[in-house]
Amino acid sequence: MFPQKASSDFRLFNTLTNRVEPLDLIEPGKLRMYACGPTVYSYAHIGNFRSFLTSDLIVRTAQAIGLKVNYVTNITDVGHLTDDDVADSQGEDRMARALRSKEGESFGNVWDLARHYANVLIADWDRLNLEEPTLRPRATEHIRQQILAVQSLISAGHAYETTQGVYFRVASFPDYGKLSGNRDAAELTELSRELVVDSAKEDPRDFALWKKDDKHLMQWFSPWGWGFPGWHIECSVMANEYLGEEIDLHAGGEDLIFPHHECEIAQAESLTGKQFARHWVHTRFLQVEGEKMSKSKGNFLTVQGLIESKEDGGKGVDPMALRLTLISGHYRKPYNFTMDTLRANTRHVQRLREIRDLLDNVSETEATDKTVEPLVLDDLSARMLDAMLDDLNTPEAIAAVLEGVKRVMAKRDTLGSDDVETAKDWLGHVESLLGIIGRPIAPDPADDASLAAAVETLLSERAVARASRDWARADQIRDELGAMGVEVMDTAEGVTWRRKIDS
Ligand code: AMP
Ligand code: ZN
């Protein structure tokens, strides 16, 4: 057990107030948390995962102090435009563009493409040992709720319709700008992100809630005709649906502060009249070898690409070393990812696994009381937890782990049974708080409901492809499942599957 702590001992920087503040929960003992998930038009990159890992560490730290966490993180599988500056008819949908790209050639349509990348995202999530969220809702499965929310906003005078769409009336929400500090109308027009060029708009700051477009690849019928929802409305609606009108904590990468989170607040608070989220947590961006990641520079690193790379004599990058690297910098400082750091971290996680194996073997055979000086690690568990409670101070928490590795290694030949218990407890704390050791053997996939559901969907599609003798599609689905770490077995009794065992 970790030392007893109160929820107010957990302190996090709040973008809304610009201060590090104790967690102030709506309902004692329970954390209601929402984090913006990825847009699934391509493979998630390691920067995306840096942000997802911040949320993961919040969840783990909250659980360590006994909070019950309700953690919702969405998948954006619709209508995200390529250029935030012109989120209107001139902007291009990211999904549509991805479908036309070289990578997109293998997909039959945009739905297929979104499903593929969402499946790989869930597989990457699992490979990097992130806790499964309580719920992972998809934007396309909540269109009705989004339409209803837009209707309510119109009825309450917070939104209006033009020939091109429906817009949020920023002038109707005086608090607009309270998160980002972008309050000045002229400055906002200048910033002009996500500001739609529609001459019928009342105010250039107004942002789209619904886009009318009967040519769009993903469209739904609404009271305003065929079209698709604006980007921001999905999160307000899904947070509301699954966590209630008020939530404790909302997280995402720093680029989301404005306009996305500012717009989420405007929508949600106009709908409910209550404060949407108490704490706003934002992760600074990751760069690679000192530069912004970009496909053209060749430094665009995906989780999938690294794990399947030729690194480490062809074995690929160790997922736990990647995880350790991605959490090794403080989330509120920009992080420079380098392959050198990754290699150094590979040695650290190997050491931790060595200790795990050593403890397993010692306990089975010879854990007798040979010790004079007992092994002490409790102070290090406490130090690690205190560091995480202090605005997720991961560098300090990891330093405490490395100190523990040193102490155990120094005593490896003289471990008594008490020492083994002490070391096992400590290792359990390291894993539950930081998740950098990983599972010894892959767990039963049936335990992982999201993965199992995704696999079942793909297997039924594969059955249809095989029945219609579309062997190319059937093979492609097998490859997709392979990328998700799933092995398909065609047996006399039918098709079964299992998770590939990590080497
Ligand atoms: P997106 O798929 O672009 O919506 O991004 C998913 C999440 O990753 C969001 O929370 C982004 O803010 C975050 N993100 C995107 N790029 C980076 C980066 N380079 N470093 C850290 N977080 C990022
Ligand atoms: Zn969002």
Coordinates of C-alpha atoms and ligand atoms in Angstrom, one line a residue:
M1 CA 0.0 0.0 0.0
F2 CA 1.1 3.5 -0.7
P3 CA 1.0 6.0 2.2
Q4 CA -2.4 7.5 2.9
K5 CA -3.1 10.8 1.1
A6 CA -6.0 13.1 0.6
S7 CA -7.3 14.2 -2.8
S8 CA -6.2 17.7 -1.9
D9 CA -2.6 16.4 -1.7
F10 CA -2.7 16.0 -5.5
R11 CA -1.7 19.3 -6.9
L12 CA -1.8 20.1 -10.6
F13 CA -1.3 23.3 -12.7
N14 CA -4.6 24.6 -13.8
T15 CA -4.6 26.5 -17.1
L16 CA -7.8 28.3 -16.1
T17 CA -6.4 29.9 -13.0
N18 CA -2.7 29.9 -14.1
R19 CA -1.7 28.3 -10.8
V20 CA -0.8 24.9 -9.3
E21 CA -3.8 24.0 -7.3
P22 CA -5.0 21.0 -5.1
L23 CA -7.5 18.8 -6.8
D24 CA -10.9 20.1 -5.8
L25 CA -13.4 17.3 -6.5
I26 CA -17.1 17.7 -7.1
E27 CA -17.9 14.4 -5.4
P28 CA -15.4 13.3 -2.7
G29 CA -13.4 10.3 -3.6
K30 CA -14.3 10.4 -7.3
L31 CA -12.5 12.0 -10.2
R32 CA -14.5 12.7 -13.3
M33 CA -12.1 13.3 -16.1
Y34 CA -12.2 13.9 -19.9
A35 CA -9.3 14.0 -22.3
C36 CA -9.4 14.9 -26.0
G37 CA -8.4 11.9 -28.0
P38 CA -6.9 11.6 -31.5
T39 CA -8.3 12.4 -34.9
V40 CA -8.0 9.0 -36.6
Y41 CA -6.9 9.9 -40.1
S42 CA -3.4 8.5 -39.7
Y43 CA -1.2 6.6 -37.2
A44 CA -0.8 8.4 -33.9
H45 CA 2.6 9.9 -33.4
I46 CA 4.7 10.0 -30.3
G47 CA 3.7 13.6 -29.6
N48 CA 0.1 12.5 -29.4
F49 CA 1.1 9.9 -27.0
R50 CA 3.0 12.3 -24.8
S51 CA -0.4 14.0 -24.2
F52 CA -2.3 10.8 -23.7
L53 CA 0.4 9.7 -21.2
T54 CA -0.1 12.8 -19.1
S55 CA -3.8 11.7 -18.7
D56 CA -2.6 8.2 -18.0
L57 CA -0.3 9.4 -15.2
I58 CA -3.1 11.5 -13.7
V59 CA -5.4 8.5 -13.7
R60 CA -2.7 6.3 -12.1
T61 CA -1.8 8.9 -9.4
A62 CA -5.4 9.4 -8.6
Q63 CA -5.9 5.7 -8.2
A64 CA -2.8 5.4 -6.0
I65 CA -4.4 7.8 -3.5
G66 CA -7.6 5.8 -3.5
L67 CA -9.8 7.9 -5.9
K68 CA -12.3 6.1 -8.1
V69 CA -11.7 7.5 -11.6
N70 CA -14.2 7.8 -14.3
Y71 CA -12.0 8.5 -17.3
V72 CA -13.6 9.3 -20.7
T73 CA -11.4 9.9 -23.8
N74 CA -12.9 10.2 -27.2
I75 CA -12.0 9.2 -30.8
T76 CA -12.5 11.9 -33.3
D77 CA -13.5 10.0 -36.4
V78 CA -15.3 12.8 -38.3
G79 CA -15.1 16.2 -39.9
H80 CA -11.8 17.6 -38.8
L81 CA -10.5 20.1 -41.3
T82 CA -6.9 20.2 -42.5
D83 CA -6.4 23.9 -41.9
D84 CA -7.7 25.2 -38.6
D85 CA -7.5 28.7 -40.0
V86 CA -10.1 28.1 -42.6
A87 CA -12.5 25.7 -41.1
D88 CA -15.0 26.3 -43.8
S89 CA -15.8 25.2 -47.4
Q90 CA -12.2 26.1 -48.3
G91 CA -10.7 23.8 -45.7
E92 CA -10.3 20.2 -46.6
D93 CA -11.4 17.3 -44.4
R94 CA -8.4 15.4 -43.0
M95 CA -10.1 12.1 -43.5
A96 CA -10.9 12.8 -47.2
R97 CA -7.3 13.9 -47.8
A98 CA -5.9 10.9 -46.1
L99 CA -8.1 8.7 -48.3
R100 CA -6.6 10.2 -51.4
S101 CA -3.0 9.8 -50.2
K102 CA -0.7 6.9 -51.0
E103 CA -1.3 5.5 -47.5
G104 CA -5.0 5.7 -48.1
E105 CA -5.1 3.7 -51.3
S106 CA -5.8 0.5 -49.5
F107 CA -9.0 1.7 -47.9
G108 CA -12.4 1.3 -49.6
N109 CA -13.9 4.4 -48.1
V110 CA -13.4 6.9 -45.4
W111 CA -15.2 4.8 -42.8
D112 CA -12.8 2.0 -43.3
L113 CA -9.9 4.3 -43.0
A114 CA -11.2 5.8 -39.7
R115 CA -11.8 2.3 -38.3
H116 CA -8.3 1.1 -39.3
Y117 CA -6.5 4.0 -37.6
A118 CA -8.8 3.8 -34.5
N119 CA -8.0 0.1 -34.2
V120 CA -4.2 0.7 -34.4
L121 CA -4.6 3.6 -31.9
I122 CA -6.2 1.2 -29.4
A123 CA -3.4 -1.3 -30.1
D124 CA -0.7 1.3 -29.6
W125 CA -2.4 2.4 -26.4
D126 CA -2.2 -1.1 -25.2
R127 CA 1.4 -1.6 -26.2
L128 CA 2.4 1.5 -24.4
N129 CA 0.6 0.2 -21.3
L130 CA -1.9 3.0 -20.9
E131 CA -4.8 2.3 -18.6
E132 CA -8.0 1.5 -20.5
P133 CA -10.4 4.4 -20.2
T134 CA -13.7 3.8 -18.5
L135 CA -15.2 4.7 -21.9
R136 CA -13.9 5.6 -25.3
P137 CA -16.8 7.2 -27.2
R138 CA -16.6 8.0 -30.9
A139 CA -17.8 11.2 -32.4
T140 CA -19.7 9.4 -35.2
E141 CA -21.7 7.5 -32.7
H142 CA -22.9 10.7 -31.0
I143 CA -24.2 12.7 -33.9
R144 CA -27.8 12.7 -32.6
Q145 CA -26.6 14.2 -29.3
Q146 CA -24.6 16.8 -31.1
I147 CA -27.6 17.8 -33.2
L148 CA -29.8 18.1 -30.1
A149 CA -27.1 20.3 -28.4
V150 CA -27.0 22.6 -31.4
Q151 CA -30.8 22.9 -31.4
S152 CA -30.7 23.8 -27.7
L153 CA -28.0 26.4 -28.3
I154 CA -30.1 27.9 -31.1
S155 CA -33.3 28.0 -28.9
A156 CA -31.3 29.7 -26.1
G157 CA -30.0 32.4 -28.4
H158 CA -26.4 31.1 -28.3
A159 CA -26.4 30.0 -32.0
Y160 CA -27.8 30.9 -35.4
E161 CA -28.2 29.4 -38.8
T162 CA -26.9 30.8 -42.1
T163 CA -27.0 29.3 -45.6
Q164 CA -23.7 27.6 -44.9
G165 CA -24.1 26.3 -41.4
V166 CA -24.9 26.9 -37.8
Y167 CA -22.6 29.1 -35.7
F168 CA -22.0 29.7 -32.0
R169 CA -22.7 33.4 -31.2
V170 CA -19.5 34.3 -29.2
A171 CA -21.0 37.6 -28.2
S172 CA -23.7 35.7 -26.2
F173 CA -21.0 34.2 -23.9
P174 CA -19.1 37.0 -22.1
D175 CA -16.7 34.5 -20.5
Y176 CA -15.3 33.5 -24.0
G177 CA -11.5 33.8 -23.7
K178 CA -11.3 32.9 -19.9
L179 CA -9.1 29.8 -20.6
S180 CA -6.7 31.1 -23.2
G181 CA -6.7 34.8 -22.3
N182 CA -7.7 35.5 -25.9
R183 CA -10.5 37.9 -25.0
D184 CA -9.9 40.8 -27.2
A185 CA -12.2 40.7 -30.3
A186 CA -9.7 42.4 -32.6
E187 CA -6.9 40.1 -31.4
L188 CA -9.2 37.1 -31.9
T189 CA -10.0 38.1 -35.5
E190 CA -6.3 38.5 -36.0
L191 CA -5.6 35.1 -34.6
S192 CA -8.4 33.9 -36.8
R193 CA -8.1 30.2 -36.0
E194 CA -11.1 28.2 -36.7
L195 CA -12.9 31.3 -37.9
V196 CA -15.2 30.5 -40.7
V197 CA -15.2 32.7 -43.8
D198 CA -19.0 33.0 -44.3
S199 CA -20.2 36.6 -45.1
A200 CA -23.4 35.8 -43.3
K201 CA -21.7 35.3 -40.0
E202 CA -22.6 37.9 -37.4
D203 CA -19.1 38.1 -35.9
P204 CA -15.8 36.8 -37.3
R205 CA -15.2 35.1 -33.9
D206 CA -18.2 32.9 -34.2
F207 CA -17.3 29.3 -34.8
A208 CA -19.1 26.5 -36.6
L209 CA -21.4 24.0 -34.8
W210 CA -22.7 22.5 -37.9
K211 CA -21.5 22.6 -41.5
K212 CA -24.0 22.2 -44.3
D213 CA -22.5 20.0 -47.0
D214 CA -24.3 17.4 -49.0
K215 CA -21.1 16.5 -50.9
H216 CA -19.1 15.6 -47.8
L217 CA -17.9 12.1 -47.5
M218 CA -19.3 11.8 -44.0
Q219 CA -22.7 13.4 -43.7
W220 CA -25.8 13.1 -41.6
F221 CA -29.3 14.5 -41.9
S222 CA -30.1 17.3 -39.5
P223 CA -32.8 20.0 -39.1
W224 CA -30.4 22.1 -41.3
G225 CA -30.2 19.6 -44.0
W226 CA -27.3 17.2 -44.8
G227 CA -23.9 18.0 -43.3
F228 CA -21.6 17.3 -40.4
P229 CA -20.9 18.7 -36.9
G230 CA -18.2 21.3 -36.1
W231 CA -15.1 20.0 -34.4
H232 CA -15.7 21.4 -30.9
I233 CA -19.2 20.2 -30.2
E234 CA -18.4 16.5 -29.9
C235 CA -16.3 16.9 -26.8
S236 CA -18.8 19.1 -24.9
V237 CA -21.5 16.6 -25.7
M238 CA -19.7 13.4 -24.9
A239 CA -18.3 14.8 -21.6
N240 CA -21.8 15.9 -20.7
E241 CA -23.3 12.6 -21.6
Y242 CA -20.9 10.3 -19.7
L243 CA -19.5 12.5 -16.9
G244 CA -22.3 14.9 -16.2
E245 CA -22.7 18.6 -16.6
E246 CA -19.8 19.4 -14.4
I247 CA -16.5 17.6 -14.5
D248 CA -13.4 17.8 -12.3
L249 CA -10.6 17.7 -14.9
H250 CA -10.2 18.2 -18.6
A251 CA -6.9 17.4 -20.4
G252 CA -5.3 17.7 -23.8
G253 CA -2.2 19.0 -25.7
E254 CA -1.3 22.7 -25.5
D255 CA -2.5 23.4 -29.0
L256 CA -6.1 22.6 -27.9
I257 CA -6.3 25.5 -25.4
F258 CA -7.4 27.8 -28.2
P259 CA -9.7 27.4 -30.0
H260 CA -10.8 23.9 -29.1
H261 CA -11.1 24.1 -25.3
E262 CA -12.2 27.7 -25.3
C263 CA -15.1 26.7 -27.6
E264 CA -15.9 23.6 -25.6
I265 CA -16.3 25.8 -22.5
A266 CA -18.5 28.3 -24.4
Q267 CA -20.8 25.5 -25.7
A268 CA -21.0 23.5 -22.5
E269 CA -21.5 26.4 -20.1
S270 CA -24.1 28.0 -22.4
L271 CA -26.0 24.7 -22.5
T272 CA -26.0 24.1 -18.7
G273 CA -25.3 27.4 -17.0
K274 CA -22.7 25.6 -14.9
Q275 CA -18.9 25.5 -14.8
F276 CA -17.9 22.9 -17.3
A277 CA -14.5 21.7 -15.9
R278 CA -12.7 22.8 -12.7
H279 CA -9.1 21.9 -13.7
W280 CA -7.6 22.2 -17.2
V281 CA -4.4 20.3 -17.8
H282 CA -2.3 20.9 -20.9
T283 CA 0.8 19.1 -22.1
R284 CA 3.5 21.0 -23.9
F285 CA 4.6 19.8 -27.3
L286 CA 7.2 17.2 -28.0
Q287 CA 9.8 17.7 -30.6
V288 CA 12.1 15.2 -32.2
E289 CA 15.9 15.8 -32.2
G290 CA 15.3 19.5 -31.7
E291 CA 12.8 20.0 -34.5
K292 CA 9.0 20.0 -35.0
M293 CA 7.9 16.6 -36.3
S294 CA 7.0 16.6 -39.9
K295 CA 6.7 13.9 -42.6
S296 CA 8.9 16.0 -45.0
K297 CA 11.8 16.2 -42.5
G298 CA 11.7 12.4 -42.0
N299 CA 11.4 12.9 -38.2
F300 CA 7.8 12.0 -37.9
L301 CA 7.8 9.1 -35.4
T302 CA 4.8 6.9 -34.8
V303 CA 4.5 4.4 -32.0
Q304 CA 3.9 1.7 -34.6
G305 CA 6.9 2.7 -36.7
L306 CA 9.3 2.7 -33.8
I307 CA 8.1 -0.6 -32.3
E308 CA 8.5 -2.2 -35.7
S309 CA 11.7 -0.5 -36.7
K310 CA 15.2 -2.1 -37.1
E311 CA 16.3 -0.5 -33.8
D312 CA 18.1 -2.8 -31.3
G313 CA 19.5 -5.3 -33.8
G314 CA 16.1 -5.6 -35.6
K315 CA 14.0 -6.2 -32.5
G316 CA 12.4 -2.8 -32.7
V317 CA 12.0 -0.3 -29.9
D318 CA 11.0 -1.7 -26.5
P319 CA 7.5 -0.2 -25.9
M320 CA 8.3 0.3 -22.2
A321 CA 11.5 2.2 -23.0
L322 CA 9.4 4.4 -25.3
R323 CA 6.9 4.9 -22.6
L324 CA 9.6 5.8 -20.1
T325 CA 11.1 8.2 -22.5
L326 CA 7.8 9.9 -23.3
I327 CA 7.1 10.5 -19.6
S328 CA 10.6 11.4 -18.6
G329 CA 10.2 15.1 -19.1
H330 CA 7.9 17.3 -17.0
Y331 CA 4.6 17.6 -19.0
R332 CA 4.6 21.4 -18.6
K333 CA 8.0 21.8 -20.3
P334 CA 8.5 21.2 -24.1
Y335 CA 10.2 17.8 -24.5
N336 CA 13.0 17.0 -26.9
F337 CA 12.8 13.3 -27.9
T338 CA 16.1 11.8 -29.0
M339 CA 17.1 8.2 -29.9
D340 CA 20.0 8.5 -27.5
T341 CA 17.6 9.0 -24.6
L342 CA 15.5 6.2 -25.8
R343 CA 18.5 3.8 -25.8
A344 CA 19.5 4.9 -22.3
N345 CA 15.9 4.2 -21.1
T346 CA 16.0 0.8 -22.8
R347 CA 18.7 -0.2 -20.3
H348 CA 16.7 1.1 -17.4
V349 CA 13.6 -0.9 -18.3
Q350 CA 15.7 -4.0 -18.9
R351 CA 17.1 -3.6 -15.4
L352 CA 13.6 -3.4 -13.9
R353 CA 12.6 -6.6 -15.7
E354 CA 15.8 -8.3 -14.5
I355 CA 14.8 -7.4 -11.0
R356 CA 11.2 -8.7 -11.6
D357 CA 12.6 -12.0 -12.9
L358 CA 15.1 -12.3 -10.1
L359 CA 12.4 -11.8 -7.5
D360 CA 10.2 -14.4 -9.0
N361 CA 13.0 -16.9 -9.1
V362 CA 14.4 -16.1 -5.6
S363 CA 11.0 -16.5 -4.0
E364 CA 10.5 -20.0 -5.5
T365 CA 13.8 -21.3 -4.3
E366 CA 16.1 -19.7 -1.8
A367 CA 14.6 -16.7 -0.1
T368 CA 16.0 -17.4 3.3
D369 CA 17.0 -14.9 5.9
K370 CA 20.6 -14.3 4.9
T371 CA 20.4 -10.6 5.5
V372 CA 21.9 -8.6 8.2
E373 CA 20.9 -5.1 6.9
P374 CA 17.4 -5.3 5.6
L375 CA 16.6 -3.8 2.2
V376 CA 14.7 -0.5 2.6
L377 CA 12.6 0.8 -0.3
D378 CA 9.5 2.3 1.4
D379 CA 11.0 5.7 1.5
L380 CA 11.5 5.5 -2.3
S381 CA 7.8 4.5 -2.9
A382 CA 6.8 7.5 -0.8
R383 CA 9.2 9.8 -2.6
M384 CA 7.9 8.6 -6.0
L385 CA 4.2 9.2 -5.0
D386 CA 5.0 12.6 -3.5
A387 CA 6.7 13.6 -6.8
M388 CA 3.7 12.5 -8.8
L389 CA 1.3 14.4 -6.5
D390 CA 3.4 17.5 -7.0
D391 CA 2.1 18.4 -10.4
L392 CA 3.3 15.1 -11.9
N393 CA 7.0 15.6 -11.3
T394 CA 8.0 12.6 -13.4
P395 CA 11.8 13.4 -13.5
E396 CA 11.9 13.2 -9.7
A397 CA 9.6 10.1 -9.6
I398 CA 11.9 8.4 -12.1
A399 CA 15.0 9.4 -10.1
A400 CA 13.5 7.6 -7.1
V401 CA 12.9 4.5 -9.2
L402 CA 16.5 4.5 -10.4
E403 CA 17.7 4.8 -6.9
G404 CA 15.6 1.8 -6.0
V405 CA 17.1 -0.2 -8.9
K406 CA 20.6 0.6 -7.5
R407 CA 19.6 -0.6 -4.0
V408 CA 18.1 -3.9 -5.1
M409 CA 21.0 -4.6 -7.5
A410 CA 23.6 -3.9 -4.7
K411 CA 21.9 -6.6 -2.6
R412 CA 20.9 -9.1 -5.3
D413 CA 23.1 -11.9 -4.0
T414 CA 22.0 -11.6 -0.3
L415 CA 18.3 -11.2 -0.5
G416 CA 16.3 -12.6 2.4
S417 CA 12.6 -13.4 2.2
D418 CA 11.7 -10.0 3.8
D419 CA 13.8 -8.3 1.2
V420 CA 12.0 -10.1 -1.5
E421 CA 8.7 -9.0 -0.2
T422 CA 9.9 -5.4 0.2
A423 CA 11.3 -5.4 -3.3
K424 CA 8.1 -6.9 -4.8
D425 CA 5.9 -4.3 -3.1
W426 CA 8.2 -1.5 -4.4
L427 CA 8.1 -2.9 -7.9
G428 CA 4.3 -3.1 -7.7
H429 CA 4.3 0.5 -6.7
V430 CA 6.5 1.5 -9.6
E431 CA 4.4 -0.4 -12.1
S432 CA 1.0 0.9 -10.8
L433 CA 2.2 4.5 -10.7
L434 CA 4.4 4.7 -13.8
G435 CA 3.5 1.6 -15.8
I436 CA 7.1 1.2 -17.1
I437 CA 7.7 -2.5 -16.5
G438 CA 4.8 -3.8 -18.5
R439 CA 3.0 -7.1 -18.2
P440 CA 5.1 -10.2 -17.9
I441 CA 2.9 -12.2 -20.2
A442 CA 0.1 -10.8 -22.4
P443 CA -3.1 -10.9 -20.4
D444 CA -6.2 -12.7 -21.7
P445 CA -7.4 -10.5 -24.5
A446 CA -11.0 -11.2 -23.4
D447 CA -10.2 -8.9 -20.4
D448 CA -9.7 -6.0 -22.8
A449 CA -13.2 -5.2 -24.0
S450 CA -12.3 -2.5 -26.5
L451 CA -9.7 -4.6 -28.2
A452 CA -12.0 -7.6 -28.2
A453 CA -14.8 -5.6 -29.8
A454 CA -12.5 -4.2 -32.4
V455 CA -11.2 -7.7 -33.3
E456 CA -14.7 -9.2 -33.5
T457 CA -15.8 -6.4 -35.9
L458 CA -12.8 -7.0 -38.1
L459 CA -13.2 -10.8 -38.0
S460 CA -16.8 -10.5 -39.2
E461 CA -15.7 -8.2 -42.0
R462 CA -13.1 -10.8 -42.9
A463 CA -15.7 -13.5 -43.0
V464 CA -17.8 -11.4 -45.4
A465 CA -14.7 -10.8 -47.6
R466 CA -13.8 -14.5 -47.7
A467 CA -17.4 -15.5 -48.5
S468 CA -17.3 -13.1 -51.5
R469 CA -13.9 -14.4 -52.4
D470 CA -12.3 -11.0 -51.9
W471 CA -9.0 -12.5 -50.8
A472 CA -7.1 -9.2 -51.0
R473 CA -9.4 -7.6 -48.4
A474 CA -9.3 -10.7 -46.3
D475 CA -5.5 -10.6 -46.2
Q476 CA -5.5 -6.9 -45.5
I477 CA -7.7 -7.4 -42.5
R478 CA -5.4 -10.2 -41.2
D479 CA -2.5 -7.7 -41.5
E480 CA -4.5 -5.0 -39.7
L481 CA -5.1 -7.5 -36.9
G482 CA -1.4 -8.4 -36.9
A483 CA -0.6 -4.7 -36.4
M484 CA -3.0 -4.7 -33.5
G485 CA -0.9 -7.6 -32.0
V486 CA -3.6 -10.2 -32.7
E487 CA -3.0 -13.5 -34.3
V488 CA -5.9 -15.1 -36.2
M489 CA -6.1 -18.9 -36.3
D490 CA -8.4 -20.7 -38.9
T491 CA -9.2 -24.0 -37.2
A492 CA -11.6 -26.8 -38.1
E493 CA -14.0 -25.4 -35.5
G494 CA -13.9 -22.0 -37.0
V495 CA -11.9 -18.8 -36.6
T496 CA -10.3 -18.0 -33.3
W497 CA -7.8 -15.4 -32.2
R498 CA -5.3 -14.6 -29.5
R499 CA -2.9 -11.8 -28.6
K500 CA 0.6 -12.4 -29.8
I501 CA 2.9 -13.0 -26.9
D502 CA 5.5 -10.3 -26.4
S503 CA 9.0 -11.6 -26.8
Ligands
AMP1 P1 -5.0 15.3 -32.8 O1 -5.1 13.9 -33.3 O2 -4.2 16.2 -33.6 O3 -6.3 15.8 -32.4 O4 -4.1 15.2 -31.4 C1 -4.4 14.4 -30.3 C2 -3.8 14.9 -29.1 O5 -2.3 15.0 -29.2 C3 -4.2 16.3 -28.7 O6 -4.3 16.4 -27.3 C4 -3.0 17.2 -29.1 O7 -3.0 18.4 -28.4 C5 -1.9 16.3 -28.9 N1 -0.6 16.6 -29.6 C6 -0.5 16.7 -31.0 N2 0.8 16.9 -31.3 C7 1.5 16.9 -30.2 C8 2.9 17.0 -29.9 N3 3.8 17.2 -30.8 N4 3.3 16.9 -28.6 C9 2.4 16.7 -27.6 N5 1.0 16.5 -27.8 C10 0.6 16.6 -29.1
ZN2 ZN -11.8 17.7 -27.5

